[in-house]
Coordinates of C-alpha atoms in Angstrom, one line a residue:
X17 CA 0.0 0.0 0.0
X18 CA 1.1 3.5 -0.8
X19 CA 0.2 6.2 1.7
X20 CA 0.5 9.9 1.0
X21 CA 0.8 12.3 4.0
X22 CA -0.2 15.9 3.2
X23 CA 1.8 18.1 5.5
X24 CA 4.5 15.6 6.3
X25 CA 6.8 18.3 7.7
X26 CA 4.4 19.3 10.4
X27 CA 4.5 18.1 14.0
X28 CA 1.8 15.5 13.6
X29 CA 2.6 14.8 9.9
X30 CA 6.2 13.9 10.7
X31 CA 5.1 11.3 13.3
X32 CA 2.4 9.9 11.1
X33 CA 4.8 9.5 8.1
X34 CA 7.4 7.8 10.4
X35 CA 4.8 5.4 11.8
X36 CA 3.7 4.3 8.3
X37 CA 7.3 3.8 7.3
X38 CA 7.9 1.8 10.4
X39 CA 4.9 -0.4 9.6
X40 CA 6.5 -1.2 6.2
X41 CA 4.3 0.8 4.0
X42 CA 5.5 2.9 1.0
X43 CA 5.1 6.5 2.2
X44 CA 5.0 9.8 0.2
X45 CA 4.5 13.2 1.6
X46 CA 4.0 16.8 0.6
X47 CA 5.9 19.8 2.0
X48 CA 5.7 23.4 1.0
X49 CA 9.5 23.9 0.8
X50 CA 12.9 22.4 1.6
X51 CA 12.0 18.9 0.5
X52 CA 15.6 17.8 0.2
X53 CA 16.6 19.0 3.6
X54 CA 13.5 17.4 5.3
X55 CA 14.2 14.1 3.6
X56 CA 17.1 13.6 6.0
X57 CA 14.7 13.9 8.9
X58 CA 12.2 11.4 7.3
X59 CA 14.3 8.5 6.0
X60 CA 12.2 6.1 3.9
X61 CA 9.7 8.8 3.1
X62 CA 9.6 10.2 -0.5
X63 CA 8.8 14.0 -0.3
X64 CA 7.1 16.0 -2.9
X65 CA 7.6 19.8 -2.8
X66 CA 4.2 21.3 -3.3
X67 CA 3.9 25.1 -2.5
X68 CA 0.2 24.8 -3.1
X69 CA -2.1 21.7 -3.0
X70 CA -4.3 22.8 -5.9
X71 CA -6.6 20.6 -8.0
X72 CA -3.7 19.4 -10.2
X73 CA -1.6 18.4 -7.1
X74 CA -4.7 16.7 -5.6
X75 CA -5.2 14.6 -8.8
X76 CA -1.5 13.7 -8.8
X77 CA -1.6 12.7 -5.1
X78 CA -4.6 10.5 -5.6
X79 CA -3.2 8.9 -8.7
X80 CA 0.0 7.8 -7.0
X81 CA -1.4 6.6 -3.7
X82 CA -3.9 4.2 -2.2
X83 CA -4.6 6.2 1.0
X84 CA -4.3 9.9 1.8
X85 CA -3.8 11.3 5.3
X86 CA -4.2 15.1 5.6
X87 CA -2.1 16.3 8.6
X88 CA -1.6 19.9 7.4
X89 CA -2.8 22.8 9.6
X90 CA -5.2 25.0 7.6
X91 CA -7.7 27.6 8.2
X92 CA -11.3 26.5 8.0
X93 CA -11.9 27.9 4.5
X94 CA -8.7 26.3 3.1
X95 CA -9.5 23.0 4.9
X96 CA -13.0 22.8 3.4
X97 CA -11.8 23.5 -0.1
X98 CA -9.0 21.0 0.2
X99 CA -11.3 18.2 1.3
X100 CA -13.8 19.0 -1.4
X101 CA -11.0 18.5 -4.0
X102 CA -9.9 15.2 -2.5
X103 CA -13.4 13.8 -2.2
X104 CA -14.1 14.8 -5.9
X105 CA -10.8 13.2 -7.0
X106 CA -11.5 10.0 -5.1
X107 CA -15.1 9.6 -6.0
X108 CA -15.9 5.9 -6.6
X109 CA -12.3 4.8 -6.2
X110 CA -12.6 3.0 -2.9
X111 CA -9.4 4.7 -1.8
X112 CA -8.8 5.8 1.8
X113 CA -9.0 9.4 3.0
X114 CA -8.2 10.3 6.6
X115 CA -9.1 13.7 8.0
X116 CA -7.1 14.6 11.2
X117 CA -9.5 17.1 12.9
X118 CA -9.5 17.9 16.6
X119 CA -11.6 17.8 19.7
X120 CA -11.7 21.6 19.9
X121 CA -15.0 21.2 18.0
X122 CA -16.4 19.8 21.3
X123 CA -15.1 22.6 23.5
X124 CA -17.3 24.0 26.3
X125 CA -16.3 27.5 27.0
X126 CA -15.9 28.0 30.8
X127 CA -13.4 30.7 31.5
X128 CA -11.2 28.3 33.4
X129 CA -14.0 26.6 35.4
X130 CA -14.4 22.8 35.3
X131 CA -17.1 21.1 33.3
X132 CA -17.7 17.4 33.9
X133 CA -19.2 16.6 30.5
X134 CA -17.4 14.1 28.2
X135 CA -18.2 13.1 24.6
X136 CA -17.7 9.7 22.9
X137 CA -17.4 9.5 19.2
X138 CA -21.0 10.0 18.2
X139 CA -22.5 11.7 21.2
X140 CA -24.6 14.7 20.3
X141 CA -23.2 18.2 20.9
X142 CA -23.5 21.8 19.8
X143 CA -20.3 23.2 18.4
X144 CA -19.2 26.7 19.1
X145 CA -20.1 29.1 16.2
X146 CA -16.4 29.5 15.4
X147 CA -16.1 25.8 14.7
X148 CA -19.3 24.9 12.8
X149 CA -17.4 25.0 9.6
X150 CA -15.0 22.3 10.7
X151 CA -17.9 20.1 11.8
X152 CA -19.4 20.6 8.4
X153 CA -16.2 19.5 6.8
X154 CA -16.0 16.4 9.1
X155 CA -19.5 15.5 8.0
X156 CA -18.7 16.0 4.3
X157 CA -15.7 13.6 4.7
X158 CA -17.7 11.0 6.5
X159 CA -20.7 11.0 4.1
X160 CA -18.3 10.7 1.2
X161 CA -18.3 7.0 2.1
X162 CA -21.6 6.8 0.2
X163 CA -19.7 8.0 -2.9
X164 CA -17.2 5.2 -2.8
X165 CA -14.5 6.9 -0.7
X166 CA -13.2 5.0 2.3
X167 CA -13.2 8.2 4.4
X168 CA -12.7 8.5 8.1
X169 CA -12.2 11.3 10.6
X170 CA -9.8 11.2 13.6
X171 CA -10.1 13.8 16.4
X172 CA -7.1 14.1 18.6
X173 CA -7.4 16.2 21.8
X174 CA -4.4 18.0 23.4
X175 CA -1.4 16.5 21.7
X176 CA 1.9 16.3 23.6
X177 CA 5.3 14.6 23.3
X178 CA 8.7 14.9 21.8
X179 CA 8.8 18.7 22.4
X180 CA 5.7 19.5 20.4
X181 CA 2.1 20.5 21.1
X182 CA -0.2 23.4 20.5
X183 CA -1.4 24.3 24.0
X184 CA 1.7 23.3 26.1
X185 CA 4.1 25.7 24.4
X186 CA 1.7 28.5 25.0
X187 CA 2.0 27.9 28.8
X188 CA 5.8 28.0 28.5
X189 CA 5.4 31.2 26.4
X190 CA 3.6 32.8 29.3
X191 CA 6.7 32.4 31.5
X192 CA 8.9 34.1 28.9
X193 CA 6.4 36.9 28.4
X194 CA 5.2 37.6 31.9
X195 CA 7.5 35.8 34.3
X196 CA 4.6 33.7 35.5
X197 CA 3.2 30.3 34.5
X198 CA -0.3 31.4 33.6
X199 CA -3.7 29.8 33.4
X200 CA -7.2 31.1 32.8
X201 CA -9.6 31.9 35.7
X202 CA -9.6 29.1 38.3
X203 CA -7.5 26.9 35.9
X204 CA -9.7 23.9 36.7
X205 CA -10.7 23.3 33.1
X206 CA -9.5 20.1 31.4
X207 CA -8.7 18.7 28.0
X208 CA -8.2 15.1 27.2
X209 CA -4.8 14.3 25.8
X210 CA -2.8 11.9 23.6
X211 CA 0.9 11.4 22.9
X212 CA 1.8 12.2 19.3
X213 CA 3.3 8.7 18.7
X214 CA 0.1 7.0 20.0
X215 CA -1.9 9.3 17.7
X216 CA 0.3 8.3 14.8
X217 CA -0.3 4.6 15.6
X218 CA -4.1 5.2 15.6
X219 CA -3.8 6.7 12.2
X220 CA -2.0 3.7 10.9
X221 CA -4.6 1.4 12.5
X222 CA -7.4 3.4 10.8
X223 CA -5.9 3.0 7.4
X224 CA -5.4 -0.7 8.0
X225 CA -8.7 -1.6 9.7
X226 CA -11.0 1.4 9.9
X227 CA -14.6 1.5 8.7
X228 CA -15.6 3.9 5.9
X229 CA -17.6 6.8 7.4
X230 CA -16.4 6.3 10.9
X231 CA -15.3 8.9 13.5
X232 CA -12.5 8.0 15.9
X233 CA -11.4 9.9 19.0
X234 CA -7.7 9.7 20.1
X235 CA -8.1 10.3 23.8
X236 CA -6.3 8.4 26.6
X237 CA -7.5 10.4 29.6
X238 CA -7.8 14.0 30.9
X239 CA -5.1 16.3 32.2
X240 CA -5.6 17.0 35.9
X241 CA -6.2 20.7 35.0
X242 CA -4.5 23.5 33.1
X243 CA -3.6 24.9 36.5
X244 CA -1.8 21.7 37.3
X245 CA 0.2 22.0 34.1
X246 CA 1.0 25.6 34.9
X247 CA 2.2 24.5 38.4
X248 CA 4.5 22.0 36.8
X249 CA 6.0 24.6 34.5
X250 CA 6.4 27.0 37.5
X251 CA 8.3 24.3 39.3
X252 CA 10.5 23.8 36.3
X253 CA 11.4 27.4 36.0
X254 CA 11.4 28.4 39.7
X255 CA 8.7 31.0 39.2
X256 CA 5.1 31.5 40.5
X257 CA 1.8 30.8 38.8
X258 CA -0.7 33.5 37.9
X259 CA -4.4 33.4 37.1
X260 CA -5.5 35.5 34.1
X261 CA -8.8 37.0 33.3
X262 CA -10.2 36.1 29.8
X263 CA -9.3 39.6 28.6
X264 CA -5.7 39.2 29.9
X265 CA -5.5 35.7 28.4
X266 CA -6.7 37.1 25.1
X267 CA -4.0 39.7 25.1
X268 CA -1.4 37.1 25.8
X269 CA -2.5 34.2 23.7
X270 CA -5.2 35.4 21.3
X271 CA -8.9 35.0 21.4
X272 CA -9.1 31.4 20.2
X273 CA -6.5 30.0 22.5
X274 CA -7.8 32.0 25.5
X275 CA -11.4 30.9 25.1
X276 CA -11.0 27.5 23.6
X277 CA -7.6 26.0 23.7
X278 CA -6.6 27.1 27.2
X279 CA -9.8 28.4 28.8
X280 CA -12.4 25.7 27.9
X281 CA -13.1 22.1 28.6
X282 CA -12.9 19.4 25.9
X283 CA -13.1 16.0 27.6
X284 CA -13.6 13.0 25.3
X285 CA -13.8 9.2 25.3
X286 CA -12.5 6.9 22.6
X287 CA -14.5 3.6 22.9
X288 CA -14.8 3.1 19.1
X289 CA -11.1 3.6 18.5
X290 CA -10.1 1.2 21.2
X291 CA -12.8 -1.4 20.4
X292 CA -12.9 -1.4 16.6
X293 CA -9.2 -0.7 15.9
X294 CA -7.6 -2.4 18.8
X295 CA -5.8 0.9 19.7
X296 CA -3.8 0.6 22.9
X297 CA -2.1 3.9 23.7
X298 CA 1.0 3.4 25.9
X299 CA 2.5 6.8 26.5
X300 CA 0.3 8.2 29.3
X301 CA 2.5 10.3 31.6
X302 CA 1.9 13.9 30.5
X303 CA 3.0 15.4 33.8
X304 CA 6.5 14.0 33.6
X305 CA 6.7 15.1 30.0
X306 CA 5.8 18.7 30.9
X307 CA 8.4 18.6 33.7
X308 CA 11.3 17.2 31.6
X309 CA 10.4 17.5 27.9
X310 CA 12.2 19.8 25.5
X311 CA 9.4 22.4 25.3
X312 CA 11.5 25.2 26.6

């Protein structure tokens, strides 16, 4: 099987490409620039330099692969257009398309307060207005199964490990910018989490054994709280923690991160991923990783 990873130079994309290569598959990947240099970091992966994944590039990717995994970070409009092109190019082919989305679509805004609600793969929920477009794209991908596309959606929560993440570096950034390890409000809000290598293994399992039209969560548990992560970072740097109002957090991290990524709750369960794909995540200790990992 030939697998193409769109965005193979990104944090998630690199790990996904390596996992497919380790599983013995033929792996290709797209990068926007520096393909020759990045090839040294991804041995066994054939990289294509594609400044833009336009319709011609999509047709080429589909023609030379059996499965496509989109790991690139895009804005909602770019994302919707890209998936529309891939679905059209794969129509009736039976080829596999994997969308790596995220559990931010399930976020409950709380300003740092705890919320006990959790969502399994197909539990009903009402997405935030900012994220309705992403849910629409998820639904377009999943319903393309009726058009002969073996399409699936994977939602990772907070991703950590090997020095990469979205949310954790923002907490480290608060120390650099303010001298304090910051959190929002009470800091009792929680996200579920997954190590990036466990996520990559789930993607490989989905390509091998996943069901067309399925949605899989990639959650292994919940962080104790964002305040707990801030306290670990304060311990690491020998500084104090600090609570921020939403306005202060927005000034520091931007509106989306303040209200959703660091100020809300997104707690998820992954029964379908574990039951149907036999996914067994093994890297569970996020606290030790924040204390000792190379985020700084």
